[in-house]
Structures are given as structure tokens and as C-alpha cells.
Amino acid sequence: MCGITGYIGEQQATPVLLEGLKKLEYRGYDSAGIALQTGQGVVVCKEKGRIADLTKMVDLNVQSTAGIGHTRWATHGVPDRKNSHPHQSQSGRFTLVHNGVIENYLQLQRDYLQEVEMISDTDTEVIVQLIEKLSSEEVSTEAAFRKALTLLHGSYAIAMLDEQDPDTLYIAKNRSPLLVGVGADCRVVASDAMAMLQVTDQFIELHDEEMVLLRKDEVKIFTLGGERMERALYTAQLDQSDLEKGTYPHYMLKEMDEQPTVIRKIVDAYSNESGKLSIDSKVLQAFKGADRLYIIAAGTSYHAGLIGKQYFEKFAGIPVEVHISSEFGYNMPLLSKKPLFLFITQSGETADSRQVLVKVKALGYPTVTLTNVQGSTLSRESDHTLLLHAGPEIAVASTKAYVAQVAVLAICAYACGESDLELKKELSIAANAIQTVLDSKEDVRKVVEETLTDTRNAFFIGRNLDFYVSLEGALKLKEISYIQAEGFAGGELKHGTIALIEEGTPVFALATQRDVSPNIRGNVKEVTARGAKTSIFSIEGIQEEGDRFVLPHVHELLTPLVAVIPFQLISYYAALQRECDVDQPRNLAKSVTVE
Ligand code: AGP
């Protein structure tokens, strides 16, 4: 949440900062701003709105080869100009951007800044005012910066300009992502490597509680205790073309269309030399050595985890508990004797999941992270990483990462057990089935026109694995079309929720599970009798006359891979119909780095 860019070098900073911010817009898009060192002072340009709005405002005649940029997801204070970053100290000497949450900002304000008139409602402004205050007591900006950092409690990625030191960017990181990049004639900083691929693919990881003095030809990393750290460069394995929409109107549509390819890539990546599905032997040992698996995740990743539980229990006989990461911290269950923690996170940055990782690591338990982003915080901090190989997912609504998570979970569970299933073949059938559903977009669009045009709510129901896919269908719909939607276990409806069914209420029912198909069809009859507009999504082999959509046949355990596709498409077309911003829905951000 919130994206940071910074540039110091030989070129004009403005285009690099703006281009970088465009790439980071997925992290937040409430407001945006840049600050430029001009030699005669620092110029700030910021406003509520998107990077496109900022770009129109920026004066390209301002000459500057050093600057910082920010795109915001509001935590403290409404999204308006006053609360937008960069923030400046009272005298205007220091200018700073921040991603994270400073938990003790009110205390710091009381202890150090009583005489300072705050302009914004943000926790960030306290940091920059504090640095100015300390600069009068310390021997250098470096010392004031370090002292201020030691007083902060919370998470931060920071980039700062000092008007009196135009040759340096002051950088710091704690529990919020931040990387330094090394270009031929510049040094850069960004929340995500993709923002700076335009100038370099060479990056340096920063660790928590580190600060950096960045000059155009120098990177000096220090601990907050003042110890100098040396760290090697790594090459970012990202392809610029993966980051572009190409001819697609939305990233979400592009990413949905990539799903068959993602499954095939995963099968390749997890095939060993003899062509068999397998996972890294150390990870395999970790799974096999556990008497219980604790899956920790949020949102869509949590829904994938629910499906993963069935895979590990059925394929490998390993008992599994699935927990919502934000709840786990306060309410840790009684753990088994040999637990293994599996974190599922597309971004690898989700703060709710990370706080659990920190806790269980402190207790000495082994950890595995299943993520799409190599080198992300959770990937670096857990004992093992399993990759999703889905390619960058830019749309806030997760689609291809979900399908990748389900596929990799199936492979891991399969590798841990001894099943007769020809999983490799079944995954390839599933990839083809996904393609068939994607080729039927027009049909799904009609479902949306028939059912969702005037509605204010919708229900998704299913049983067994279909229930978990229903949860995901409902999340997708509410997230991008703002239609209030709920996913329910078919059997639960009559225990309360059926009271909400009125004339015309849309109900989407999944019927892909043979054993419970008659039961879910019974639930459909119950809601139809009460006026609901029902659509059944069934699967070849158990379809019945009148089903609205019949999915191609796949192995029953792999139906979530295919059944989710019409639901993704429903949410996409519903969002289009309502003229919503598909890729950047209101109030959300792709990478949720605050708890
Ligand atoms: C899904 O469409 C959402 N954007 C959201 O629920 C997401 O899955 C959740 O925030 C978890 O993110 P992660 O997988 O990056 O940890």
C-alpha cells in the first residue's frame, strides 16, 4: 500500500519518477505527488487523484536530476491534497514520502513537536517535522535522520530530500517493501522493482531497520546502530512486456486470459527431469515432517487455502487448518506437536500474514511461503519458498494468481502423498477446460445482462469445493462491481440468509460435485420458490436441462480451477456494465502492507 519512487543521476528525474509511479499505481491510487531538487530548492507537485492527473499538472520545464515520488492509499486522513505525499517540514528544508504506519505518531507529536503547526492529518508529517526538529540538535542530516528512525514505532519505507544536500536521497526501511536500484548513470529507489525496470534490472535488497544514503554513483547502507552493511546486487527476473496491457482494455481481462498458460507453466516448472510432478526436496521434507499444516492467508489467497486443505488431506493424509491471517495473531489455536506453517500470498507483502510469520518464527516453527513474487518479504523471511509462476498480476482483483495457487497446492499435496491420480494429465485437461470457458465470454456477458443489471445484491452458493469457489465468486463481484455479494454453503441458506431472497434476487449456484449435486439443486429450488433469479453452473457429466452454463469435464478435485472462471467473468462484465474502474476498484490496493 502506497508506492514510492526515487531517482538521483544524470537524467531528468521527472519522467522516471512518473513512469515508476504509473507502475506502482496498483499499490494505491488515492493521491499522488513528486518532489524535485532544483538546485534552488525543492519543488513539490501533488494532488488527490491518479498518476494521470498528476502527470497533467507537473511542469516538465523544471530541471532536476534528483527527486522522489509517491502514490497513496490513505490510512491517516482523507485523500486530499493536504494529506498527499510528499510532506514538508515547517521550514520547507526536508521533503519526505512514506509507506507504512507510524504507531506512536501522536506520542511523538506530544513529546517533540508541540510548537509545530501540523498541516496534514497524517502520521507521515510527524516524521518529517521530527527530522527538522532533530536536525538542530544533531551534527548532520544523517544523524538527525537516524535518530528520528530510532524513535519511530511501526512500519515505514521512506525517501527524503534535504534542500541543503541536493546530492543525497535519504532512504529507510522497516516492515514495508523498498529496494535500491543501480543504473549506469543513476541510483534509484522503489517499492517494487517493476517501477524501475525502465532504468535498471540491478537491485539491492534492503533489510528492516536499515537506512541508506543514495548518491548518483553510490549506495551506502547502514543499520540504525550505524554499522555499514555491504550487499550484493541481484538481477530482477521481470520482463517489461509482462507489465504492459498490450491491446487489452484492462489488466484483469489480460490476466484472466493468461490462466491456461499459467497452468501449463506451473506444470513445467514443477516437473522433474523424468517428467514427473515434484517439489524441492527440502520443502517436501518439511511437509512430510509435519503432523499438521497451518495455512495462513487473506482474501482470495485464503479461499485458495481452503481448497488446499482438501488436497493435503486427500492426497497426503496431512491434517490441515486454514486461518485468516488477520485473526490468527490474536487467537492462535492450540498447536500440534510438529506444526508447519504455509503462508499463501500472491504479493508476498501482506502485513496481516507477515505478522503471523514473525510470531511463529519467534516460536521456532518451520515456515513455507507460496507466493508469486520471488524476493518478496514473506518469501525472504520464511524457511522455504514455492513460486506461483503466474507472472506479474497487476489488476487489484486476483484471478490468475488464485488459479496458480490452487494448481501449486494440488501439486505440493500430490508430491507429499501416493495417489493414483495422473495429476499432470488432469492439470493439462483443466488448462484446456479453462480456455473453453474463456472462449465463451459472450455467454457469460449475457448472464450478467439477464441477472445483474438492476440488482443491489447477489448470492453465490455451492457445497463442498463449490462452496469455496462461491466465496471467491462473491469476493470478486463485490470487489470490482460494488454489488453486495455473499458466498454461502448451500445448506446454510435456510439457517438465516434465505430471509434476504426477494423477487429477482440473483443466485448463482455451482453444481460440479457429483455427491452433493442433488442437494445444491434442492437449494436452488428453495430460492426459486421465493422469487430468486437463479443460474446453475454445472459440469459435463452431471448437467441437467435448464442449467445456465455447463463447464467442460475435469477431475472432480480440480473443478475449482475451472468453476471460478465464469465467476471472474461475471464480476468483470458486471463492473463494466456499472462503469466501475475494473483494475483499480475504489478503496482498495493490490498489496496490503498495513495490518
Ligand atoms: C483479491 O482479489 C484481493 N485483491 C485480495 O483479497 C487479496 O487476495 C488479499 O489482499 C491477499 O493478498 P496476497 O495474496 O497478496 O497476500
XYZ file of C-alpha atoms and ligand atoms in Angstrom:
611
model
C 0.000 0.000 0.000
C 1.411 3.288 -1.206
C 4.193 3.264 -3.748
C 7.488 5.100 -3.551
C 9.914 6.089 -6.305
C 13.179 7.994 -6.076
C 15.822 8.949 -8.626
C 19.255 10.576 -8.449
C 21.501 10.597 -11.503
C 22.373 12.283 -14.780
C 18.942 12.315 -16.461
C 15.859 14.417 -15.794
C 14.135 12.899 -12.765
C 10.507 13.796 -13.545
C 9.794 11.293 -16.361
C 11.482 8.472 -14.427
C 9.516 9.238 -11.262
C 6.181 9.476 -13.106
C 6.773 6.348 -15.169
C 7.721 4.497 -11.974
C 4.622 5.739 -10.174
C 2.427 4.508 -13.038
C 3.863 1.029 -12.479
C 3.207 1.322 -8.735
C -0.338 2.611 -9.022
C -1.600 -0.874 -8.123
C -0.307 -0.147 -4.600
C -2.700 2.749 -4.037
C -4.336 5.458 -6.085
C -5.988 7.974 -3.770
C -3.478 10.741 -4.449
C -0.024 11.188 -5.908
C 2.888 13.583 -5.856
C 6.520 14.222 -6.652
C 9.241 16.472 -5.194
C 12.253 17.660 -7.185
C 15.616 19.069 -6.143
C 16.242 22.010 -8.459
C 19.479 23.422 -7.075
C 17.475 26.469 -5.939
C 15.229 24.493 -3.638
C 12.704 21.691 -3.712
C 9.568 21.898 -5.871
C 6.558 19.815 -4.826
C 3.646 18.904 -7.067
C 0.873 16.749 -5.549
C -2.872 16.276 -5.773
C -5.776 13.997 -4.986
C -6.347 11.548 -7.855
C -4.441 9.245 -10.142
C -0.980 9.432 -11.689
C -2.595 10.537 -14.967
C -3.981 13.612 -13.153
C -0.588 14.326 -11.587
C 1.156 13.975 -14.936
C -1.066 16.710 -16.398
C -0.146 19.058 -13.536
C 3.612 18.532 -13.469
C 5.717 21.310 -15.008
C 8.134 19.498 -17.306
C 10.240 22.663 -17.583
C 11.505 22.226 -14.034
C 15.081 20.985 -14.413
C 16.008 18.367 -11.848
C 18.141 15.248 -11.668
C 17.035 14.157 -8.184
C 13.577 13.621 -6.792
C 11.077 11.410 -5.009
C 7.522 10.297 -5.843
C 4.552 8.727 -4.104
C 1.192 7.166 -4.881
C -1.059 6.878 -1.823
C -3.547 4.522 -0.251
C -4.937 6.619 2.578
C -4.506 5.386 6.148
C -4.399 8.611 8.214
C -6.528 11.433 6.841
C -8.867 11.610 3.871
C -7.452 11.509 0.347
C -6.968 15.217 -0.449
C -4.097 17.490 -1.413
C -3.168 18.369 2.174
C -2.724 14.696 3.098
C -0.950 13.753 -0.150
C 2.756 12.983 -0.119
C 5.434 14.371 -0.331
C 5.154 16.163 3.026
C 7.450 19.011 4.005
C 8.912 20.199 7.281
C 7.879 23.583 8.663
C 10.765 25.485 7.062
C 10.483 23.510 3.799
C 14.026 22.193 4.200
C 13.062 18.480 4.358
C 10.624 16.752 1.999
C 9.564 13.160 2.558
C 7.435 10.298 1.221
C 6.407 7.333 3.351
C 4.679 3.973 3.048
C 3.574 2.299 6.266
C 2.015 3.227 9.572
C 3.751 5.041 12.449
C 2.003 3.711 15.525
C 3.399 6.263 18.009
C 2.971 9.385 15.881
C 0.652 11.119 18.363
C 3.078 10.445 21.199
C 5.980 11.806 19.125
C 3.929 14.872 18.335
C 3.267 15.440 22.053
C 6.877 14.770 23.080
C 8.767 16.660 20.396
C 6.527 18.804 18.228
C 4.143 20.736 20.472
C 5.163 24.054 18.951
C 4.892 22.821 15.344
C 1.675 23.540 13.474
C 0.760 20.381 11.579
C -0.649 20.896 8.118
C -1.944 17.408 7.421
C -3.757 14.657 9.327
C -1.083 12.092 8.506
C 1.367 10.130 10.619
C 3.949 10.839 7.899
C 4.143 14.560 8.559
C 5.307 13.809 12.102
C 8.395 12.044 10.685
C 9.498 14.971 8.558
C 8.803 17.552 11.276
C 10.690 15.388 13.766
C 13.719 15.221 11.466
C 13.728 19.002 11.142
C 13.483 19.384 14.902
C 16.341 16.913 15.489
C 18.499 18.468 12.778
C 19.027 21.490 15.015
C 20.389 19.204 17.746
C 22.377 16.700 15.685
C 25.625 17.237 13.785
C 24.275 16.231 10.397
C 21.122 15.342 8.489
C 22.335 11.751 8.502
C 22.446 11.796 12.303
C 19.054 13.503 12.604
C 17.535 11.031 10.148
C 18.972 8.084 12.095
C 17.847 9.483 15.446
C 14.317 10.046 14.134
C 14.148 6.492 12.798
C 15.093 5.086 16.187
C 12.127 6.927 17.696
C 9.563 5.536 15.253
C 7.389 2.550 16.181
C 5.710 0.920 13.236
C 6.305 0.226 9.592
C 7.984 2.518 7.130
C 9.578 2.816 3.751
C 10.894 6.363 3.483
C 12.600 8.531 0.896
C 13.631 12.066 1.825
C 15.206 15.137 0.238
C 17.241 17.731 2.148
C 17.224 21.074 0.360
C 20.700 21.756 1.749
C 22.149 18.460 0.473
C 20.936 18.099 -3.134
C 23.349 15.241 -3.874
C 21.749 12.723 -1.494
C 18.481 10.824 -1.153
C 17.864 9.648 2.414
C 16.208 6.242 2.451
C 14.964 3.934 5.223
C 13.008 0.715 5.543
C 11.223 -1.215 8.259
C 8.474 -3.786 7.536
C 7.428 -2.032 4.299
C 8.988 -3.060 0.992
C 11.733 -0.918 -0.537
C 14.553 -1.685 -2.970
C 17.529 0.285 -4.210
C 18.375 0.071 -7.915
C 21.761 0.622 -9.543
C 21.704 2.075 -13.075
C 24.560 3.032 -15.382
C 24.357 6.725 -14.514
C 21.944 6.782 -11.616
C 20.737 5.246 -8.370
C 17.046 4.702 -7.759
C 14.689 3.536 -5.068
C 11.261 1.923 -5.427
C 8.660 -0.115 -3.579
C 8.778 -2.706 -6.351
C 11.467 -3.479 -8.922
C 8.940 -3.212 -11.749
C 8.820 0.563 -11.225
C 12.476 0.990 -12.138
C 12.973 -1.615 -14.856
C 12.905 1.410 -17.151
C 16.421 2.308 -15.934
C 17.888 -0.889 -14.493
C 17.335 -4.539 -13.661
C 20.074 -4.480 -10.978
C 18.740 -4.171 -7.444
C 19.822 -4.346 -3.828
C 17.507 -5.702 -1.145
C 17.153 -3.632 1.992
C 16.541 -5.203 5.369
C 14.346 -3.956 8.163
C 15.743 -1.144 10.298
C 18.239 -0.072 7.670
C 18.894 3.373 6.261
C 20.647 4.285 3.034
C 22.446 7.334 1.731
C 21.885 7.269 -2.004
C 24.034 9.351 -4.330
C 24.129 9.192 -8.113
C 27.141 6.862 -8.055
C 26.990 5.445 -4.536
C 24.808 3.342 -2.234
C 25.721 3.413 1.464
C 23.655 1.090 3.628
C 23.718 1.346 7.436
C 21.926 -0.316 10.311
C 20.178 2.109 12.625
C 23.060 1.445 15.004
C 25.400 2.999 12.420
C 27.104 -0.171 11.182
C 27.935 -0.075 7.460
C 26.456 -3.008 5.513
C 27.637 -4.401 2.174
C 25.169 -6.236 -0.012
C 25.400 -7.806 -3.456
C 23.244 -6.826 -6.415
C 20.634 -9.175 -7.833
C 19.041 -9.161 -11.260
C 15.265 -8.665 -11.291
C 13.715 -11.504 -13.300
C 10.957 -9.423 -14.801
C 10.042 -8.893 -18.389
C 8.893 -5.366 -19.264
C 6.269 -6.837 -21.643
C 4.649 -8.711 -18.721
C 3.920 -5.356 -17.190
C 2.053 -3.912 -20.169
C -1.633 -4.330 -21.029
C -0.904 -4.604 -24.742
C -4.147 -4.436 -26.709
C -6.297 -5.407 -23.742
C -8.621 -2.761 -22.294
C -7.897 -3.989 -18.747
C -5.187 -5.920 -16.949
C -7.878 -8.098 -15.388
C -9.061 -9.330 -18.783
C -5.470 -9.987 -19.884
C -4.718 -11.841 -16.664
C -7.860 -13.976 -16.911
C -6.902 -14.891 -20.465
C -3.410 -15.920 -19.301
C -4.781 -18.603 -16.975
C -4.439 -21.646 -19.262
C -0.814 -20.658 -19.963
C -0.155 -20.174 -16.258
C -1.308 -23.739 -15.507
C 0.948 -25.092 -18.261
C 3.921 -23.053 -16.964
C 3.348 -24.384 -13.460
C 3.267 -27.964 -14.716
C 6.599 -27.331 -16.484
C 8.169 -25.597 -13.515
C 7.177 -28.382 -11.132
C 8.182 -31.292 -13.401
C 11.461 -33.044 -12.616
C 13.979 -34.438 -15.091
C 11.959 -37.593 -15.588
C 8.890 -35.525 -16.333
C 7.135 -36.272 -13.021
C 5.496 -33.610 -10.872
C 7.683 -32.865 -7.875
C 8.675 -30.152 -5.437
C 12.015 -29.157 -3.936
C 13.261 -31.969 -1.685
C 13.740 -29.673 1.332
C 10.183 -28.393 1.083
C 8.954 -31.946 0.653
C 10.778 -32.958 3.819
C 9.245 -30.014 5.661
C 5.725 -31.074 4.628
C 6.345 -34.730 5.366
C 7.865 -33.949 8.756
C 4.769 -32.065 9.904
C 1.927 -33.635 11.856
C -0.363 -30.710 10.951
C -0.268 -27.973 8.376
C -1.438 -24.450 9.278
C -2.363 -22.467 6.188
C -2.328 -18.710 6.776
C -3.694 -16.304 4.165
C -6.042 -13.407 3.399
C -8.767 -12.710 0.832
C -8.506 -14.692 -2.380
C -5.409 -16.496 -1.105
C -7.441 -17.680 1.896
C -10.044 -19.094 -0.498
C -7.291 -20.980 -2.327
C -6.082 -22.244 1.073
C -9.498 -23.760 1.809
C -9.147 -25.817 -1.355
C -5.537 -26.662 -0.496
C -6.743 -28.192 2.778
C -8.750 -30.781 0.860
C -5.741 -31.554 -1.347
C -3.331 -32.098 1.551
C -5.836 -34.173 3.473
C -6.924 -36.289 0.487
C -3.600 -36.714 -1.365
C -1.153 -36.739 1.520
C -3.161 -37.543 4.652
C -1.751 -34.436 6.382
C -4.340 -32.733 8.632
C -4.743 -29.047 7.794
C -6.185 -25.955 9.455
C -6.796 -22.854 7.350
C -6.708 -19.493 9.119
C -7.425 -15.917 8.141
C -4.117 -14.217 8.829
C -5.505 -11.073 10.474
C -7.344 -13.205 13.068
C -4.631 -15.754 13.763
C -2.428 -13.357 15.716
C -4.976 -12.724 18.489
C -6.446 -16.157 18.522
C -3.720 -18.690 17.997
C -5.181 -22.208 18.233
C -3.593 -24.924 20.337
C -0.868 -26.111 18.002
C 0.061 -29.694 17.215
C 3.449 -31.119 18.241
C 5.101 -30.671 14.833
C 3.314 -27.875 13.019
C 4.327 -26.473 9.644
C 3.090 -23.028 8.620
C 2.224 -22.451 4.971
C 1.687 -18.803 4.004
C -0.219 -18.250 0.785
C 0.244 -14.749 -0.584
C 0.293 -13.549 -4.172
C 2.235 -10.395 -3.343
C 4.360 -11.822 -0.552
C 3.898 -8.478 1.213
C 0.576 -8.806 3.044
C 1.139 -7.326 6.515
C -1.575 -9.448 8.148
C 0.169 -12.626 7.013
C 3.594 -11.303 7.827
C 2.683 -10.558 11.455
C 1.833 -14.267 11.833
C 5.104 -15.254 10.173
C 7.055 -13.098 12.615
C 5.209 -14.665 15.591
C 5.605 -18.288 14.548
C 9.244 -17.797 13.580
C 9.878 -16.409 17.041
C 8.357 -19.629 18.399
C 10.790 -21.602 16.233
C 8.285 -23.252 13.870
C 9.167 -24.092 10.246
C 7.578 -21.952 7.528
C 6.916 -22.134 3.791
C 5.616 -19.266 1.637
C 3.685 -19.860 -1.560
C 3.982 -16.602 -3.490
C 4.089 -15.051 -6.921
C 6.928 -12.685 -6.055
C 10.393 -14.070 -5.557
C 12.330 -11.938 -3.094
C 9.159 -10.529 -1.516
C 9.155 -10.001 2.233
C 7.384 -13.240 3.175
C 9.472 -15.198 0.700
C 12.701 -13.850 2.181
C 11.645 -14.350 5.748
C 10.300 -17.892 5.593
C 12.413 -21.027 5.558
C 11.238 -22.078 2.086
C 9.510 -20.530 -0.913
C 7.274 -22.109 -3.513
C 6.647 -19.933 -6.552
C 3.383 -19.488 -8.444
C 4.969 -18.712 -11.830
C 1.909 -16.647 -12.751
C 3.816 -13.583 -13.979
C 3.059 -10.144 -12.523
C -0.574 -9.697 -11.534
C -1.404 -6.012 -11.827
C -5.225 -5.846 -11.589
C -6.277 -5.478 -7.966
C -8.726 -8.361 -8.393
C -6.717 -11.545 -8.195
C -7.521 -14.060 -10.941
C -4.540 -15.885 -12.404
C -2.779 -15.954 -9.025
C -5.771 -17.771 -7.489
C -5.743 -20.402 -10.218
C -1.969 -20.722 -9.814
C -2.293 -21.108 -6.044
C -4.843 -23.892 -6.418
C -2.692 -25.673 -9.015
C 0.532 -25.441 -6.974
C -1.274 -26.581 -3.817
C -2.550 -29.615 -5.719
C 0.990 -30.388 -6.912
C 2.515 -29.994 -3.429
C -0.098 -32.204 -1.789
C 0.250 -34.749 -4.586
C 4.043 -34.772 -4.219
C 3.661 -35.462 -0.496
C 1.432 -38.489 -0.972
C 0.923 -41.548 -3.091
C -2.073 -41.022 -5.306
C -3.091 -42.977 -8.413
C -4.296 -39.782 -9.993
C -2.449 -38.718 -13.140
C -2.297 -35.148 -11.911
C -0.109 -33.859 -14.716
C -2.582 -35.037 -17.321
C -5.535 -33.773 -15.284
C -3.976 -30.322 -14.946
C -3.477 -30.152 -18.663
C -7.146 -31.108 -19.179
C -8.056 -28.359 -16.714
C -5.960 -25.817 -18.667
C -7.876 -26.697 -21.837
C -11.181 -26.502 -19.986
C -10.302 -23.026 -18.685
C -9.606 -21.996 -22.279
C -13.015 -23.295 -23.379
C -14.760 -21.250 -20.693
C -12.719 -18.169 -21.600
C -13.833 -18.646 -25.193
C -17.459 -18.390 -24.021
C -17.172 -14.839 -22.702
C -20.189 -13.614 -24.666
C -22.399 -16.194 -22.991
C -21.245 -15.074 -19.548
C -21.791 -11.456 -20.519
C -25.431 -12.375 -21.294
C -25.799 -13.933 -17.832
C -24.718 -10.575 -16.384
C -27.196 -8.662 -18.557
C -30.013 -11.021 -17.547
C -29.301 -11.086 -13.826
C -27.229 -8.199 -12.526
C -28.429 -5.123 -14.432
C -30.613 -3.634 -11.694
C -29.642 -5.598 -8.649
C -28.168 -4.331 -5.421
C -27.116 -7.759 -4.164
C -26.309 -11.295 -5.322
C -25.652 -14.711 -3.797
C -23.224 -17.445 -4.754
C -23.945 -20.895 -3.384
C -22.216 -24.258 -3.538
C -21.385 -27.287 -1.457
C -18.058 -28.968 -0.733
C -15.353 -27.499 -3.047
C -18.046 -25.452 -4.796
C -18.673 -23.607 -1.544
C -15.094 -22.294 -1.516
C -15.376 -21.196 -5.143
C -18.632 -19.436 -4.226
C -16.767 -17.439 -1.589
C -14.276 -16.390 -4.243
C -17.039 -15.555 -6.763
C -18.727 -13.287 -4.236
C -15.460 -11.558 -3.287
C -14.682 -10.860 -6.950
C -18.131 -9.411 -7.620
C -18.216 -7.075 -4.626
C -14.607 -6.028 -5.053
C -14.892 -4.663 -8.573
C -18.596 -4.059 -9.256
C -19.571 -2.921 -5.727
C -22.645 -5.186 -5.815
C -23.173 -6.528 -2.312
C -22.496 -10.245 -2.700
C -22.224 -13.213 -0.370
C -20.889 -16.721 -0.874
C -22.720 -19.412 1.061
C -22.640 -23.105 1.726
C -25.902 -24.235 0.118
C -27.018 -25.943 3.313
C -26.591 -22.764 5.376
C -29.093 -20.674 3.418
C -32.099 -21.977 5.321
C -30.422 -21.105 8.619
C -30.941 -17.395 8.122
C -29.751 -15.996 4.832
C -32.748 -17.189 2.828
C -34.636 -14.317 4.502
C -32.790 -11.982 2.134
C -34.141 -13.647 -1.001
C -36.729 -11.454 -2.753
C -38.343 -11.301 -6.152
C -35.473 -11.088 -8.673
C -32.528 -11.649 -6.268
C -29.730 -13.177 -8.386
C -28.431 -16.512 -7.086
C -25.528 -18.238 -8.835
C -25.259 -21.903 -7.906
C -22.319 -24.182 -8.616
C -23.042 -27.856 -9.202
C -19.749 -29.571 -10.030
C -19.616 -32.050 -7.128
C -21.466 -35.250 -8.008
C -22.339 -36.355 -4.449
C -23.906 -33.073 -3.441
C -25.324 -32.017 -6.803
C -28.883 -33.103 -5.855
C -28.610 -31.131 -2.605
C -27.468 -27.885 -4.229
C -30.163 -28.277 -6.856
C -32.626 -28.625 -3.945
C -31.331 -25.324 -2.557
C -31.832 -23.716 -5.954
C -35.471 -24.857 -5.930
C -35.947 -23.362 -2.460
C -34.709 -19.922 -3.509
C -36.500 -20.063 -6.867
C -39.747 -20.702 -4.984
C -39.095 -17.440 -3.129
C -38.578 -15.380 -6.272
C -34.793 -15.640 -6.827
C -33.414 -15.373 -10.368
C -31.224 -18.474 -10.364
C -28.420 -19.588 -12.689
C -26.851 -23.025 -12.283
C -23.236 -23.556 -13.357
C -22.784 -27.312 -13.655
C -20.236 -29.582 -15.263
C -20.343 -32.139 -18.083
C -21.401 -35.488 -16.729
C -23.829 -34.186 -14.112
C -25.535 -31.371 -16.020
C -29.307 -31.149 -16.209
C -31.690 -29.463 -18.547
C -32.058 -25.781 -17.793
C -28.535 -25.333 -16.380
C -27.359 -21.891 -17.414
C -23.752 -22.856 -18.130
C -22.101 -26.276 -18.445
C -18.360 -26.390 -17.709
C -16.176 -28.869 -19.619
C -15.443 -32.026 -17.657
C -12.350 -32.028 -15.395
C -11.332 -34.227 -12.472
C -13.690 -33.533 -9.576
C -10.889 -32.313 -7.280
C -9.722 -29.813 -9.901
C -13.131 -28.241 -10.556
C -12.216 -25.073 -8.585
C -9.710 -24.204 -11.336
C -12.468 -24.120 -13.919
C -15.556 -23.215 -11.897
C -14.016 -19.917 -10.805
C -13.638 -18.694 -14.408
C -17.306 -17.844 -15.127
C -17.444 -16.083 -11.766
C -14.375 -13.993 -12.626
C -16.009 -13.104 -15.933
C -19.325 -12.282 -14.249
C -17.595 -9.805 -11.955
C -15.667 -8.306 -14.884
C -18.764 -7.737 -17.025
C -20.792 -6.509 -14.043
C -18.062 -3.939 -13.329
C -18.045 -2.857 -16.975
C -21.825 -2.587 -17.017
C -21.648 -0.280 -13.991
C -18.763 1.692 -15.462
C -16.535 0.847 -12.498
C -12.760 1.060 -12.615
C -12.055 -2.646 -13.214
C -8.321 -2.671 -12.473
C -8.285 -0.165 -9.647
C -11.502 -0.513 -7.663
C -12.330 2.104 -5.051
C -10.783 1.951 -1.569
C -8.519 -0.987 -2.444
C -4.871 -1.620 -3.245
C -3.110 -4.640 -4.644
C -0.534 -5.078 -1.970
C -1.968 -4.700 1.528
C 1.029 -3.705 3.599
C -0.836 -2.350 6.625
C -2.440 -4.527 9.309
C -8.370 -10.461 -4.267
O -8.971 -10.146 -5.454
C -7.918 -9.355 -3.453
N -7.268 -8.354 -4.149
C -7.384 -9.680 -2.064
O -8.382 -10.388 -1.382
C -6.046 -10.431 -1.921
O -6.185 -11.751 -2.311
C -5.590 -10.329 -0.455
O -5.379 -8.985 -0.144
C -4.366 -11.137 -0.163
O -3.279 -10.704 -0.898
P -1.979 -11.589 -1.049
O -2.368 -12.834 -1.760
O -1.048 -10.733 -1.843
O -1.497 -11.872 0.327
